[in-house]
PDB file of N, CA and C in Angstrom:
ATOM      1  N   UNK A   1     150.655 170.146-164.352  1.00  0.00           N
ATOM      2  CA  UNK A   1     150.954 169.965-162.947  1.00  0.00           C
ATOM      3  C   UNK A   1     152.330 170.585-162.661  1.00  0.00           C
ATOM      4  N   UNK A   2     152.415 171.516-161.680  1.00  0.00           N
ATOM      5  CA  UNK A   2     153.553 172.165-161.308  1.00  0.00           C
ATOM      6  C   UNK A   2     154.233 171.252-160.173  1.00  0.00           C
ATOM      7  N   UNK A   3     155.615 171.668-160.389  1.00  0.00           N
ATOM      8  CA  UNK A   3     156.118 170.694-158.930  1.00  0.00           C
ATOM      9  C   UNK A   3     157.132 172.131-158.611  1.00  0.00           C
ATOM     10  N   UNK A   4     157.381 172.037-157.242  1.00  0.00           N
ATOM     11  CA  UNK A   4     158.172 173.371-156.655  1.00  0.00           C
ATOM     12  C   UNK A   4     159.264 172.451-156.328  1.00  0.00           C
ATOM     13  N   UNK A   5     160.650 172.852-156.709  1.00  0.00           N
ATOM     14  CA  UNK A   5     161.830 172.533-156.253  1.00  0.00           C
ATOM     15  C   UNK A   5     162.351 172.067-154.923  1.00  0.00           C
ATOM     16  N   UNK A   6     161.623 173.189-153.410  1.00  0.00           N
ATOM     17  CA  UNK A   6     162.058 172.685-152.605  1.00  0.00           C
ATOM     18  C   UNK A   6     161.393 171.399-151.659  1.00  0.00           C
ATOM     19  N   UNK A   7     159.957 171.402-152.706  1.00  0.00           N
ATOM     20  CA  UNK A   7     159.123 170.365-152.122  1.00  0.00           C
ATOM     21  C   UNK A   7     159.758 168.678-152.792  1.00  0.00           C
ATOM     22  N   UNK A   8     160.515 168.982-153.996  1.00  0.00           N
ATOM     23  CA  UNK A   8     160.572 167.423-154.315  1.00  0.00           C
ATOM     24  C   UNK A   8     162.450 167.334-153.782  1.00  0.00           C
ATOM     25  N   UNK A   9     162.363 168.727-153.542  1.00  0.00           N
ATOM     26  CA  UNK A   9     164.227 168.054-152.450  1.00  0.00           C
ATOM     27  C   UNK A   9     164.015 167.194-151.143  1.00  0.00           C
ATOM     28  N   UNK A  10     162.821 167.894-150.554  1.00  0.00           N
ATOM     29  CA  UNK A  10     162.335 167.484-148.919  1.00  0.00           C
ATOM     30  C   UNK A  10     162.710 166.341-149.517  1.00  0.00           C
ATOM     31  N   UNK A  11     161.360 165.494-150.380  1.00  0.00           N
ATOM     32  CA  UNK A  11     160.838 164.338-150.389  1.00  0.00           C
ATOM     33  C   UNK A  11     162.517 163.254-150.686  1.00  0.00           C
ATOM     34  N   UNK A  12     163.286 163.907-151.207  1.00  0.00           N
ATOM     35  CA  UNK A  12     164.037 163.196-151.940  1.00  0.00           C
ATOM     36  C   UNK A  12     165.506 163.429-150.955  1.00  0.00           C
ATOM     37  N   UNK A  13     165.365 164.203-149.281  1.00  0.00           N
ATOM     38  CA  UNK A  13     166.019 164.193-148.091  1.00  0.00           C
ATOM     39  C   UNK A  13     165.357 163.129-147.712  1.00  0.00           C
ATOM     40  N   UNK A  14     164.413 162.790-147.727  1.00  0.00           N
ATOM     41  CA  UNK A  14     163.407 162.350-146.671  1.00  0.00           C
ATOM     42  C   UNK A  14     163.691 160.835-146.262  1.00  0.00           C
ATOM     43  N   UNK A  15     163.769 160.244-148.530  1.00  0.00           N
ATOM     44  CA  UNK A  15     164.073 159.079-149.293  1.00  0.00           C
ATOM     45  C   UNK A  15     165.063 158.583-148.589  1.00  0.00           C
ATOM     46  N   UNK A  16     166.190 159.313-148.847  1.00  0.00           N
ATOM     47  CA  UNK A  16     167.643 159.291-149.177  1.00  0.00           C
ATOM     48  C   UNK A  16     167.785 158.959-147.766  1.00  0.00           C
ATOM     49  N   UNK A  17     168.153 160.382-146.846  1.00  0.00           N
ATOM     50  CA  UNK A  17     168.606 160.100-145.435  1.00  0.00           C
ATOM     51  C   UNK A  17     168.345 159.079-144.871  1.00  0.00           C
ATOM     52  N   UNK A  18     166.844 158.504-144.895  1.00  0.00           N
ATOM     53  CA  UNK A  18     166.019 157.515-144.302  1.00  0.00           C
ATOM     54  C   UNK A  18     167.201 156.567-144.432  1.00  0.00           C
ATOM     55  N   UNK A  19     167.619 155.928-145.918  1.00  0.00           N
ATOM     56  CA  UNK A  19     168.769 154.946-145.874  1.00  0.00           C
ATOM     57  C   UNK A  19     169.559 155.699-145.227  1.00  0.00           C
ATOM     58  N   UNK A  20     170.522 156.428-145.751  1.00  0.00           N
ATOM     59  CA  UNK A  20     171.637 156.425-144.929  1.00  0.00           C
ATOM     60  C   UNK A  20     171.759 156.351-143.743  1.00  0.00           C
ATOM     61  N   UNK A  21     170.424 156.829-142.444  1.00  0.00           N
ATOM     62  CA  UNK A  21     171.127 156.708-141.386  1.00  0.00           C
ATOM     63  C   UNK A  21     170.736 155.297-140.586  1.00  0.00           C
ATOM     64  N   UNK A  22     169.835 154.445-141.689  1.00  0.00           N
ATOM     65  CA  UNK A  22     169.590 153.005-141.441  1.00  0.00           C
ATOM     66  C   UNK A  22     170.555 151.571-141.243  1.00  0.00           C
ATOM     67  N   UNK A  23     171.557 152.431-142.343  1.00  0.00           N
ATOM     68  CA  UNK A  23     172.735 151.944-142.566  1.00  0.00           C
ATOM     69  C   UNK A  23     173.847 152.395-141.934  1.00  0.00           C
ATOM     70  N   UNK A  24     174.005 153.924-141.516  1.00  0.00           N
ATOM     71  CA  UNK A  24     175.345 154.124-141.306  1.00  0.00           C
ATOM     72  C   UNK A  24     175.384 154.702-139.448  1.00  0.00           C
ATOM     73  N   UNK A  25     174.817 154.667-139.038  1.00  0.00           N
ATOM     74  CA  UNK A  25     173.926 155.645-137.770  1.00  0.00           C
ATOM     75  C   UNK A  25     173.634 153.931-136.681  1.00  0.00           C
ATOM     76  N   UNK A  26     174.466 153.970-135.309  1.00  0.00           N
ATOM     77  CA  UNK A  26     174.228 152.859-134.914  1.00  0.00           C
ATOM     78  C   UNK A  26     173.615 153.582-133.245  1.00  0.00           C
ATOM     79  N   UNK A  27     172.441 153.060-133.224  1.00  0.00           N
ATOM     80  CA  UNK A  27     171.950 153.409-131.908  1.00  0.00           C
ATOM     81  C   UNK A  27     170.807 152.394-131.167  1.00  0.00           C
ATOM     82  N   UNK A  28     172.251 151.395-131.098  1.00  0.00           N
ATOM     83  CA  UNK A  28     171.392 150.330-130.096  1.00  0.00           C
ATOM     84  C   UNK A  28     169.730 150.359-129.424  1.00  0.00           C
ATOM     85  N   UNK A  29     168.418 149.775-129.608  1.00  0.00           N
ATOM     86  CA  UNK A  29     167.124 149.965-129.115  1.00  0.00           C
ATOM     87  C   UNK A  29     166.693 150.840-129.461  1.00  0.00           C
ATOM     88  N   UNK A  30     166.975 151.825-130.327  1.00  0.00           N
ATOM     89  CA  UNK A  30     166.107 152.927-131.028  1.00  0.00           C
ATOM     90  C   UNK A  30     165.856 152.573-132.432  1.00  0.00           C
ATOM     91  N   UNK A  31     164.624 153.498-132.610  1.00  0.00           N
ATOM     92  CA  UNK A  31     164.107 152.884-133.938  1.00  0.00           C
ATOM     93  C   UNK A  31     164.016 154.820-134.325  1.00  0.00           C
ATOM     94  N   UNK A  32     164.351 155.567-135.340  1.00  0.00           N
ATOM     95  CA  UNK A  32     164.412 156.690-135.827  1.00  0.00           C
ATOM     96  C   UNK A  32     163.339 156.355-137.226  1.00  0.00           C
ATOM     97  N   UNK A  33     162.876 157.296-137.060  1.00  0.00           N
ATOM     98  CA  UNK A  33     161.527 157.742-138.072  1.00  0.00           C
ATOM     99  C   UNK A  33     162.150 159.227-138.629  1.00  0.00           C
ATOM    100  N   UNK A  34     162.181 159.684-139.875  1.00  0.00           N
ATOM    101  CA  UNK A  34     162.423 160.871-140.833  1.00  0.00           C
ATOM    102  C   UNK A  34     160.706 161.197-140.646  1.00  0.00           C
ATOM    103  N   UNK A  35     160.250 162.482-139.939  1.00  0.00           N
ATOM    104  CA  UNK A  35     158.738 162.766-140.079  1.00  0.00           C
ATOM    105  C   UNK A  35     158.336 163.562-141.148  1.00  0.00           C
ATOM    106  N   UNK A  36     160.013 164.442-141.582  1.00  0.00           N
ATOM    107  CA  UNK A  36     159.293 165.761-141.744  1.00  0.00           C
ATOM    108  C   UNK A  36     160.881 166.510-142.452  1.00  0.00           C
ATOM    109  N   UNK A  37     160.961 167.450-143.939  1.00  0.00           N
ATOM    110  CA  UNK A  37     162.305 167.762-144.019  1.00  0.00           C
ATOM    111  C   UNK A  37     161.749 169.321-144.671  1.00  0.00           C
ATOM    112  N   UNK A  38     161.880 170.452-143.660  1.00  0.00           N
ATOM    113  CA  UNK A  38     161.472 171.611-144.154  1.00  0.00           C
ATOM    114  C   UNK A  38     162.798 172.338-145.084  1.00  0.00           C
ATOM    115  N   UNK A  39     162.689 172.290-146.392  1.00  0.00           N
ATOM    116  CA  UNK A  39     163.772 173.002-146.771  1.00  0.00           C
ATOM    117  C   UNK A  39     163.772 174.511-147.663  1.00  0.00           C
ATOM    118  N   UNK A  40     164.332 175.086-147.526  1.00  0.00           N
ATOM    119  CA  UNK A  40     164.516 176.673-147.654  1.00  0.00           C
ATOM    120  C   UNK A  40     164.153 176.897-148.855  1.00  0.00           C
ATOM    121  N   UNK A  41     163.561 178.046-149.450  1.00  0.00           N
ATOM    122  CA  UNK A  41     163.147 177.686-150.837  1.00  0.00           C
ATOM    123  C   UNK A  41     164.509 178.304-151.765  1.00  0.00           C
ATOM    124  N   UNK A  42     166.164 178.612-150.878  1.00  0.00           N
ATOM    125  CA  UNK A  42     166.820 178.795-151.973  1.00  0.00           C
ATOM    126  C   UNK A  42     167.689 177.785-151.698  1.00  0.00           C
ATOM    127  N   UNK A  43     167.430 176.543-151.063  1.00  0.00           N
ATOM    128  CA  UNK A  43     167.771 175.477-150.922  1.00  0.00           C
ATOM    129  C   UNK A  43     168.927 175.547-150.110  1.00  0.00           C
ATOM    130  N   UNK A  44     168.986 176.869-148.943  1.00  0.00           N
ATOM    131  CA  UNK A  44     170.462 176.905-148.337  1.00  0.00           C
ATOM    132  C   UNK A  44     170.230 175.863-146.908  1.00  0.00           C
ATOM    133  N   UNK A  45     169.268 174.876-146.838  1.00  0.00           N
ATOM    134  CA  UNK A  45     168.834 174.737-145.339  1.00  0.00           C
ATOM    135  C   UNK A  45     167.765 173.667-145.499  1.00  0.00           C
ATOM    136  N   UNK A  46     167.915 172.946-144.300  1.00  0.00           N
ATOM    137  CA  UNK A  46     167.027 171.716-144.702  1.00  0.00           C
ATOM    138  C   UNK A  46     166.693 171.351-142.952  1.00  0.00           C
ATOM    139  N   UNK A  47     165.359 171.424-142.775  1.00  0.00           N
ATOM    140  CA  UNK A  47     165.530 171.233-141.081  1.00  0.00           C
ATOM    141  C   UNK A  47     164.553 169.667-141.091  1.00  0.00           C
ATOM    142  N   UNK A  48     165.292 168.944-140.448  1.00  0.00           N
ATOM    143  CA  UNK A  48     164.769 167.625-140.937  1.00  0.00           C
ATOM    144  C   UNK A  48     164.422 166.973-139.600  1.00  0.00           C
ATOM    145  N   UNK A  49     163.307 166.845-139.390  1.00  0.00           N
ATOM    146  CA  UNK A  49     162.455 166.255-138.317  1.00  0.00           C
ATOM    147  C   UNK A  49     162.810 164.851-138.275  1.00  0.00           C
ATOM    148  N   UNK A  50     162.916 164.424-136.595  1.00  0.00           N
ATOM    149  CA  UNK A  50     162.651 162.951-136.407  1.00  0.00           C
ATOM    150  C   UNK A  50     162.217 162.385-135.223  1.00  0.00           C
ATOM    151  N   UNK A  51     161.657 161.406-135.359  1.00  0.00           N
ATOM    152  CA  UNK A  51     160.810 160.321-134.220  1.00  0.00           C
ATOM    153  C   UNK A  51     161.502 159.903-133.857  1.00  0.00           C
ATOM    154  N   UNK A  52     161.438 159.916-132.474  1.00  0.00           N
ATOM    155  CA  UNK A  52     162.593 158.547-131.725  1.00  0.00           C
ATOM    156  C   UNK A  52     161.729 157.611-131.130  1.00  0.00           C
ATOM    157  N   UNK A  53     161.892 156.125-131.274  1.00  0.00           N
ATOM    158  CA  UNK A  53     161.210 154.920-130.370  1.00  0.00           C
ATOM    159  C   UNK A  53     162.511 154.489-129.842  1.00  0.00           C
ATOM    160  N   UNK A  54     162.213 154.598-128.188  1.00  0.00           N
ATOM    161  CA  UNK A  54     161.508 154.848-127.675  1.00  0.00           C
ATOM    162  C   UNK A  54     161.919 156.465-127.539  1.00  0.00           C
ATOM    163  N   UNK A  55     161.075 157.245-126.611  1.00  0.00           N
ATOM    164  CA  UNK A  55     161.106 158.360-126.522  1.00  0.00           C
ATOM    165  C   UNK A  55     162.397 159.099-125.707  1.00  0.00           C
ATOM    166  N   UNK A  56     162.535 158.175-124.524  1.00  0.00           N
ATOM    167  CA  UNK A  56     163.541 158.680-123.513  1.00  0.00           C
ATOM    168  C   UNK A  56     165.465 158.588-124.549  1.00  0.00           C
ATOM    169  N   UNK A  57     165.509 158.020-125.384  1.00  0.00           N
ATOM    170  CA  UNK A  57     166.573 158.080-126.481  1.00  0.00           C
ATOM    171  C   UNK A  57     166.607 159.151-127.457  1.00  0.00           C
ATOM    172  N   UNK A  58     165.375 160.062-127.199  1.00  0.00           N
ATOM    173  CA  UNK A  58     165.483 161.542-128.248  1.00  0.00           C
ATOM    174  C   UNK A  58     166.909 161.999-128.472  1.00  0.00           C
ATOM    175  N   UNK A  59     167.369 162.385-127.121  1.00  0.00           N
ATOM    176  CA  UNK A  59     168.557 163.573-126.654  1.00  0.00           C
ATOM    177  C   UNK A  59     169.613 162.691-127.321  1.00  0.00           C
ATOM    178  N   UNK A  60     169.727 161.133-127.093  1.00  0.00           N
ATOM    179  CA  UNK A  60     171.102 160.714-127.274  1.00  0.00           C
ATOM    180  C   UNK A  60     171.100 160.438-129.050  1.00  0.00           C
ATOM    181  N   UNK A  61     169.900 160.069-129.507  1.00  0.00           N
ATOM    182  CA  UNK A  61     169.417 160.207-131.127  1.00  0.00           C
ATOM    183  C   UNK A  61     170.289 161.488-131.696  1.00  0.00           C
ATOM    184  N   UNK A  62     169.278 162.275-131.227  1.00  0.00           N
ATOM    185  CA  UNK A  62     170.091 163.899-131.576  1.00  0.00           C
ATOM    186  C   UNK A  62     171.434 163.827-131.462  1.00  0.00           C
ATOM    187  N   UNK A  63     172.268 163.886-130.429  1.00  0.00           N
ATOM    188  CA  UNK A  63     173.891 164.146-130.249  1.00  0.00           C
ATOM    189  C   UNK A  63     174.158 163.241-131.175  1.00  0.00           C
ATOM    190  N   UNK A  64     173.650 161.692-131.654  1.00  0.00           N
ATOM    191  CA  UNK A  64     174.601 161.002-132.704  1.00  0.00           C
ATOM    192  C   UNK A  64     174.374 161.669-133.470  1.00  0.00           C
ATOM    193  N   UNK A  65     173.251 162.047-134.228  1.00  0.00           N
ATOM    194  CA  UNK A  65     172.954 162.476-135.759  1.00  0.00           C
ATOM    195  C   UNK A  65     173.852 163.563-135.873  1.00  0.00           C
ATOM    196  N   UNK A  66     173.774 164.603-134.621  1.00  0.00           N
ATOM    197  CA  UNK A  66     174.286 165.472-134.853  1.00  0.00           C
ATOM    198  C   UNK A  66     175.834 165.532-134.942  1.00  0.00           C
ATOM    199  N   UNK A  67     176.784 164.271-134.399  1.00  0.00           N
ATOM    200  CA  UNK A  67     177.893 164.023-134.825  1.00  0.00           C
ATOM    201  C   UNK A  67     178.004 163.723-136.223  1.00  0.00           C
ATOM    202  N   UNK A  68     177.079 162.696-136.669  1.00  0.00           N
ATOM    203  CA  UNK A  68     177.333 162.273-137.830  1.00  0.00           C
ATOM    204  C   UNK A  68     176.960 163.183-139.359  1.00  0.00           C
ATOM    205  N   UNK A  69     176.485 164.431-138.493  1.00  0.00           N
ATOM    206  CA  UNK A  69     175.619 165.346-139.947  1.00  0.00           C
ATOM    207  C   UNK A  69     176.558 165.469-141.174  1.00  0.00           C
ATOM    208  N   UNK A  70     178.292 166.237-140.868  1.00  0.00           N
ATOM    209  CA  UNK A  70     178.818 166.128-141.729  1.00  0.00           C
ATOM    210  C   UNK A  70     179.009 165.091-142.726  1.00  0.00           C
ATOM    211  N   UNK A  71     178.760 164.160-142.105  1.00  0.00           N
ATOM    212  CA  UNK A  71     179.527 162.476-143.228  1.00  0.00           C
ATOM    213  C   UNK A  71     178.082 162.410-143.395  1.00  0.00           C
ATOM    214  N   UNK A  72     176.800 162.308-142.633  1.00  0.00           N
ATOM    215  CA  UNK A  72     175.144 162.343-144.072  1.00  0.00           C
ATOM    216  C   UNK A  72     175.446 163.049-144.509  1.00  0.00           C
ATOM    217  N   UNK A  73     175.685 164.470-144.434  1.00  0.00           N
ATOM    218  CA  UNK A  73     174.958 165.767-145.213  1.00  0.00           C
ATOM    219  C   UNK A  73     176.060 164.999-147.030  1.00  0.00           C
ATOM    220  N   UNK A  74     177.328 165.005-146.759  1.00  0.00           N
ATOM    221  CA  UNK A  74     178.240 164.814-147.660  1.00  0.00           C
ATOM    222  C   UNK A  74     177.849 163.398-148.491  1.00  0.00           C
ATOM    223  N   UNK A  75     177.459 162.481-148.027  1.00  0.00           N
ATOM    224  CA  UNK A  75     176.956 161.313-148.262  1.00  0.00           C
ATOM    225  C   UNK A  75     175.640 161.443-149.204  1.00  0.00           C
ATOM    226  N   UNK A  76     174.794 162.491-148.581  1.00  0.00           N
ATOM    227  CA  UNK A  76     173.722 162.709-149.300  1.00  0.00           C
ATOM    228  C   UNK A  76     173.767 163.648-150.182  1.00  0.00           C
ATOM    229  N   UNK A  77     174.652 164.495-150.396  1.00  0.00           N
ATOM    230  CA  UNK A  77     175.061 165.445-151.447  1.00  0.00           C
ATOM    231  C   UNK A  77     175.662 164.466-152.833  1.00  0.00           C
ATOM    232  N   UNK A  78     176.578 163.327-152.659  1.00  0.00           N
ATOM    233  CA  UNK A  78     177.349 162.373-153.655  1.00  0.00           C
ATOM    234  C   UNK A  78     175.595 161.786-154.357  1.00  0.00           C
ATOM    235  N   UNK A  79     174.957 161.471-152.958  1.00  0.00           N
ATOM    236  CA  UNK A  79     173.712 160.687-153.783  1.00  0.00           C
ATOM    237  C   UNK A  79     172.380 161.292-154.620  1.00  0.00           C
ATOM    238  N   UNK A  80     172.156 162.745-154.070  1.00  0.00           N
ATOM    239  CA  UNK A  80     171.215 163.692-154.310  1.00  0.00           C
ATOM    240  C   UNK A  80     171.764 164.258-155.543  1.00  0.00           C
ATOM    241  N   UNK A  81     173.612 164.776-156.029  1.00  0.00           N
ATOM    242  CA  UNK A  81     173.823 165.735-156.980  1.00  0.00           C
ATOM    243  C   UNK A  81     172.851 167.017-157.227  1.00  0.00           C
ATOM    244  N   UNK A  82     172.788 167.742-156.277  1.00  0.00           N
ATOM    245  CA  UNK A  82     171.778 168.912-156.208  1.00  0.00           C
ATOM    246  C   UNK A  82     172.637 169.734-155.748  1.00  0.00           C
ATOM    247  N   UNK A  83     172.648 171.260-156.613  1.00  0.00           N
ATOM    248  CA  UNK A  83     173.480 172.171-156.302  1.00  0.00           C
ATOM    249  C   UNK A  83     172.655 173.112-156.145  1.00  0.00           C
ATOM    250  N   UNK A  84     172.736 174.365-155.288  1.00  0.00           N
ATOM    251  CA  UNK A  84     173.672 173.658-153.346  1.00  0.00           C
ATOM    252  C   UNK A  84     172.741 172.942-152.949  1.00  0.00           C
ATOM    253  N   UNK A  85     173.611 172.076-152.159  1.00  0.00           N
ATOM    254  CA  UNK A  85     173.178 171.059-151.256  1.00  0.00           C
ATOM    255  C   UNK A  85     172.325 171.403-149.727  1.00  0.00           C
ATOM    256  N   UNK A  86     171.543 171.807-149.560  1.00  0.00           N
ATOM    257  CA  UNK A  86     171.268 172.231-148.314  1.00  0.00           C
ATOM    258  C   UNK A  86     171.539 171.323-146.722  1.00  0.00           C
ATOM    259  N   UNK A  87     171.925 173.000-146.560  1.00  0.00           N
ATOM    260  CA  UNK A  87     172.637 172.569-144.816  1.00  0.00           C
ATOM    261  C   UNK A  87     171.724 171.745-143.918  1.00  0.00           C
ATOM    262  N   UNK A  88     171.978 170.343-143.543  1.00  0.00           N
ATOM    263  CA  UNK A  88     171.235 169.583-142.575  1.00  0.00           C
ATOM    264  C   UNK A  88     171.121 169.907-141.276  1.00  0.00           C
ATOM    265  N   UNK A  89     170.073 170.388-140.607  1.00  0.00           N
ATOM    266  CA  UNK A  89     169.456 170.674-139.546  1.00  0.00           C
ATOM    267  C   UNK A  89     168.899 169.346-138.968  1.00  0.00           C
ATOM    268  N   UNK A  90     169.359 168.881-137.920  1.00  0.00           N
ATOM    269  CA  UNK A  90     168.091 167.943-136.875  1.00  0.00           C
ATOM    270  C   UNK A  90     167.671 168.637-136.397  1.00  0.00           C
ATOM    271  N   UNK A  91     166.046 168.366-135.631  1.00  0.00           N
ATOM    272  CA  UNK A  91     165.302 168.067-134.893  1.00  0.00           C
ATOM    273  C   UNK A  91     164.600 167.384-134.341  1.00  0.00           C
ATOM    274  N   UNK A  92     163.985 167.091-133.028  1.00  0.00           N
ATOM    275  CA  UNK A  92     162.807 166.306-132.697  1.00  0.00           C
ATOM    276  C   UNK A  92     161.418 166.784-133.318  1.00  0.00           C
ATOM    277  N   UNK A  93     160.849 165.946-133.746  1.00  0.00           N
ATOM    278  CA  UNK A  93     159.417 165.823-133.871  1.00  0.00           C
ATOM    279  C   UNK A  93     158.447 165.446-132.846  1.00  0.00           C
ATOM    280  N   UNK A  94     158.251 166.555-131.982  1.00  0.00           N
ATOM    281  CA  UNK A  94     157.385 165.723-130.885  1.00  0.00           C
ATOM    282  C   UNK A  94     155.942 165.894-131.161  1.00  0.00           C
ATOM    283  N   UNK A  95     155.310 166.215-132.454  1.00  0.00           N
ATOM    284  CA  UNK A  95     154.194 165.840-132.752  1.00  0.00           C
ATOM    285  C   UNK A  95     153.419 164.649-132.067  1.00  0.00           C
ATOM    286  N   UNK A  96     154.332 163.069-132.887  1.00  0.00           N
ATOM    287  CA  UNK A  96     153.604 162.473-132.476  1.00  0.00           C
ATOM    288  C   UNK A  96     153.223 161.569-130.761  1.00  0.00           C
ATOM    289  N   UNK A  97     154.886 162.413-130.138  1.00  0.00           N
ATOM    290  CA  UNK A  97     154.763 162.098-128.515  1.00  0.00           C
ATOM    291  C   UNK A  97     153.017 163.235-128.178  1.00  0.00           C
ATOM    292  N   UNK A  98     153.186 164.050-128.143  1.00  0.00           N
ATOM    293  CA  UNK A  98     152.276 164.626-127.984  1.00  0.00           C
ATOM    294  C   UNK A  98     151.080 164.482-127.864  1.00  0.00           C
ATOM    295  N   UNK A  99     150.481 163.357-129.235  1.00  0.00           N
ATOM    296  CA  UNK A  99     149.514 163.481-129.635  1.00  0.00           C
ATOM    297  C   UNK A  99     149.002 162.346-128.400  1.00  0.00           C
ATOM    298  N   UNK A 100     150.073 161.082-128.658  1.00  0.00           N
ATOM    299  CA  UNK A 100     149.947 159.984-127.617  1.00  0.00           C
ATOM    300  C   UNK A 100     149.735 160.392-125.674  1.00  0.00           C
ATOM    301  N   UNK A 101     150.400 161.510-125.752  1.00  0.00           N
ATOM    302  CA  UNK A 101     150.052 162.000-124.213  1.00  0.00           C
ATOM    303  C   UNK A 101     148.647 163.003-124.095  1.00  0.00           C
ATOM    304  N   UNK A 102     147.975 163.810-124.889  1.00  0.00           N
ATOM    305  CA  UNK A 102     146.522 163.746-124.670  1.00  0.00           C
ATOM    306  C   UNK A 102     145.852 162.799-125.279  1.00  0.00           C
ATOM    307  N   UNK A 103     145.930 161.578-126.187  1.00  0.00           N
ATOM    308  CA  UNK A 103     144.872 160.961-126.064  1.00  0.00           C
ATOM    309  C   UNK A 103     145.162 160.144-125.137  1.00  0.00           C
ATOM    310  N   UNK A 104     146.536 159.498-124.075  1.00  0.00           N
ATOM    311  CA  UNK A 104     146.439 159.086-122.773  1.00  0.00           C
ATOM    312  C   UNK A 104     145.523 159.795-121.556  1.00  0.00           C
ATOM    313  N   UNK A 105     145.533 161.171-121.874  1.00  0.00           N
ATOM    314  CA  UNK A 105     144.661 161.884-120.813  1.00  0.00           C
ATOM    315  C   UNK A 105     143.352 162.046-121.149  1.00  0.00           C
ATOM    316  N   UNK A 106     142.629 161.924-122.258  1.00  0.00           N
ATOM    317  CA  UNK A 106     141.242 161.587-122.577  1.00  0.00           C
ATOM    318  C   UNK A 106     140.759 160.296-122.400  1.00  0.00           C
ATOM    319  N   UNK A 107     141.435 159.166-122.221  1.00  0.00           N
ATOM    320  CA  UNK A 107     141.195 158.028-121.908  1.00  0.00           C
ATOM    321  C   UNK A 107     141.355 157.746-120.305  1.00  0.00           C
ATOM    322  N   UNK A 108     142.317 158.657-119.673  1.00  0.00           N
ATOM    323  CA  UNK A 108     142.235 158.382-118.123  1.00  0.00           C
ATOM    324  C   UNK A 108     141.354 159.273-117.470  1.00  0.00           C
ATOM    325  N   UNK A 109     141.142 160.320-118.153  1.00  0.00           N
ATOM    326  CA  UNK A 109     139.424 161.105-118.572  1.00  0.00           C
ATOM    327  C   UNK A 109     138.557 160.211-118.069  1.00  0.00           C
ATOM    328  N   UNK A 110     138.113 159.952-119.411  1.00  0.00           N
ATOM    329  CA  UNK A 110     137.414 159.155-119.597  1.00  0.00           C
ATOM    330  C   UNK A 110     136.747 157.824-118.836  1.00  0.00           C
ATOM    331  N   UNK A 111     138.052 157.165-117.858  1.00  0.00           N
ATOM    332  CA  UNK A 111     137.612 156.354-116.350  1.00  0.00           C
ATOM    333  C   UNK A 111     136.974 156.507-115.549  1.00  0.00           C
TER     334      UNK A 111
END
């Protein structure tokens, strides 16, 4: 069984971040979900997807994380020891908003 390098970094951004920004990341009524951590296969880059509950808190989700990237990215470099450390990218994941707004419209369809 082969394992590819940048697939068991994702998993092990995915792990990791999940704590740290559970713990260190304060955003009153939001609940943040890690969906998704695409990382570069020479490990310079890591674009790391996330869910926001509720939805209308995406934008302000983003601007914290994105304040706080330096102190995760560094945080998760002490805990990961993976050289290089790839550069943390946010994004939204609006997969699963998406999915919830056509099956709202197949069901009001559907009336």
């Amino acid at each position: 069984m082969k394992f590819h390098r940048p697939e068991r970094v994702s998993d092990l951004i995915i792990e990791e971040l999940s704590k740290l920004i559970l713990r260190e990341v304060e955003i009153p009524g939001a609940l943040i979900t890690i969906t998704d951590a695409e990382v570069a296969k020479d490990l310079s880059r890591a674009v790391v997807k996330i869910s926001v509950y509720p939805s209308e808190k995406g934008a302000e989700v983003l601007k914290v994380l994105e304040k706080s990237r330096k102190q995760l990215q560094f945080q998760l470099g002490r805990k990961m020891n993976i050289r290089p450390m790839p550069q943390i990218v946010f994004r939204s994941d609006l997969g699963p908003e998406k999915a919830a707004g056509v099956e709202k419209a197949l069901l009001e369809e559907k009336e």
